[in-house]
Short mmCIF file of C-alpha atoms in Angstrom, two decimals:
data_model
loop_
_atom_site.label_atom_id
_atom_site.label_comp_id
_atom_site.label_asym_id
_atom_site.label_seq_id
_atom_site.Cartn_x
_atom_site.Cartn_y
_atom_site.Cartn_z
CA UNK K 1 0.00 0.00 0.00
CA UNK K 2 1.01 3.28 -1.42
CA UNK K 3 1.34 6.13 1.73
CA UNK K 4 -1.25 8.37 1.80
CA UNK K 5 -0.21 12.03 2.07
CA UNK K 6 -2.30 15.03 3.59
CA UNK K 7 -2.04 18.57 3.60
CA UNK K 8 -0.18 20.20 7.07
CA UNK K 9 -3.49 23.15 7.27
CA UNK K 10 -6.45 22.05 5.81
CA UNK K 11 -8.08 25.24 3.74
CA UNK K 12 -9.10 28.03 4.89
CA UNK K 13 -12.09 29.99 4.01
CA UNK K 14 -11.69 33.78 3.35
CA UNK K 15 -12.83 35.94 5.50
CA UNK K 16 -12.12 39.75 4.67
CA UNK K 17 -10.62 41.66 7.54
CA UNK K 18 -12.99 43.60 9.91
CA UNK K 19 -13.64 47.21 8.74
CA UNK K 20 -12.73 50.03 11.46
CA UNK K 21 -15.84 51.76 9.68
CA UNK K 22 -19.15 50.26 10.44
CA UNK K 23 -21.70 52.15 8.36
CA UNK K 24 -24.56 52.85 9.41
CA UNK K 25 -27.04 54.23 7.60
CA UNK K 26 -29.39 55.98 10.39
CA UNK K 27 -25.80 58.24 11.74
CA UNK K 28 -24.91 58.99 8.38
CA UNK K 29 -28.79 60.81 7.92
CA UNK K 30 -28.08 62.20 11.20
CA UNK K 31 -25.03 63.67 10.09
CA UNK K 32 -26.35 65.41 6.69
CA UNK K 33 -29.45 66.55 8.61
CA UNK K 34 -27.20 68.00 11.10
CA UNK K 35 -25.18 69.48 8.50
CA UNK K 36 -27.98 70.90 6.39
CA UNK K 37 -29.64 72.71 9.12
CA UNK K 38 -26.88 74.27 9.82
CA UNK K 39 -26.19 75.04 6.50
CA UNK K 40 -29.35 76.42 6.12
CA UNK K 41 -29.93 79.34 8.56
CA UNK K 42 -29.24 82.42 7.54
CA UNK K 43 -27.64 84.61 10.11
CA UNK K 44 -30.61 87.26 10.03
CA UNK K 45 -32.80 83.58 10.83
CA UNK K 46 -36.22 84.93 12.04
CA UNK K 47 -37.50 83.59 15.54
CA UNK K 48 -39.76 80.92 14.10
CA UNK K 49 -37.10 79.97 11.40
CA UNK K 50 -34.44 79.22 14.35
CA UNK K 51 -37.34 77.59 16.63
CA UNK K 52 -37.70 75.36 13.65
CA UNK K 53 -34.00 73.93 13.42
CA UNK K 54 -33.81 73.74 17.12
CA UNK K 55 -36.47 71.70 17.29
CA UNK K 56 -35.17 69.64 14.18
CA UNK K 57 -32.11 69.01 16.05
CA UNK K 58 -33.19 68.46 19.14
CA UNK K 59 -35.12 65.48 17.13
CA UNK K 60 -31.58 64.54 16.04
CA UNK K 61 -30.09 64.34 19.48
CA UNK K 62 -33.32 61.58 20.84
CA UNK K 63 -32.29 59.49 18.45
CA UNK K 64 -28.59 59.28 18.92
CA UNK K 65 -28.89 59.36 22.74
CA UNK K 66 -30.94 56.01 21.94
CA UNK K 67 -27.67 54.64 20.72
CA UNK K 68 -26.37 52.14 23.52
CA UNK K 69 -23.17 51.91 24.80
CA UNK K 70 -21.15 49.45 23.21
CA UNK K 71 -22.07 49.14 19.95
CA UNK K 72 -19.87 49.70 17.39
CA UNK K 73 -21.96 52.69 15.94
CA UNK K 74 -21.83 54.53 19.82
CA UNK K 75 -18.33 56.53 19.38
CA UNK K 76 -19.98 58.01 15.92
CA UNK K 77 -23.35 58.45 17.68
CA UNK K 78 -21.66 60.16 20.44
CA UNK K 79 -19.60 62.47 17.95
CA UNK K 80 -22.60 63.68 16.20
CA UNK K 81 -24.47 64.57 19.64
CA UNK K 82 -21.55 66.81 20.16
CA UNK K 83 -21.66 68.46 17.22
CA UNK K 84 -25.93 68.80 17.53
CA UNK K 85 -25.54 70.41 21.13
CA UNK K 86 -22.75 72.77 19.74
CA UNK K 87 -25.11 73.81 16.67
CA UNK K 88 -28.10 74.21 19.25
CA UNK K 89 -25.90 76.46 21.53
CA UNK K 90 -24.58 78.83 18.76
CA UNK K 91 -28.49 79.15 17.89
CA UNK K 92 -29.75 79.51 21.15
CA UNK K 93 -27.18 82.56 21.51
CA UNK K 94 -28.17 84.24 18.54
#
């Protein structure tokens, strides 16, 4: 009888490396909205117009305060809730 030989590592499936950028689709509308409104106040805003985006982003910063700790979207939810309560500060002083 002839020896039988085997491989040393069977095969190996491939599996891509993990991403360091989970996307998520719900942050990334959170960011454009969050970029938009600000965008889109003029500085002479009227009372109602600036009532308006607060409230928009206040909207905004529920949602990503409903992000839990841990996930791999928090860090980005986190990021954009800074950048909401900044934008709803520099209206509120207006």
């Amino acid at each position: 009888m002839g020896k039988k030989s085997y491989p040393l590592h069977p095969p190996t499936p491939h599996i891509p490396p993990p991403t360091l950028c989970v996307r998520n689709p719900g942050l990334e509308a959170a960011q454009r909205e969050i970029k938009s409104l600000s965008a889109s106040i003029p500085t002479d805003a009227d009372d109602g117009e600036r009532n308006r985006v607060l409230s928009q982003l206040q909207s905004i910063i529920n949602q990503l305060e409903k992000v839990q700790n841990g996930t791999t979207t928090y860090l980005k939810a986190q990021e954009l809730l800074l950048s909401a309560n900044n934008k709803i500060k520099r209206l509120q002083i207006k």
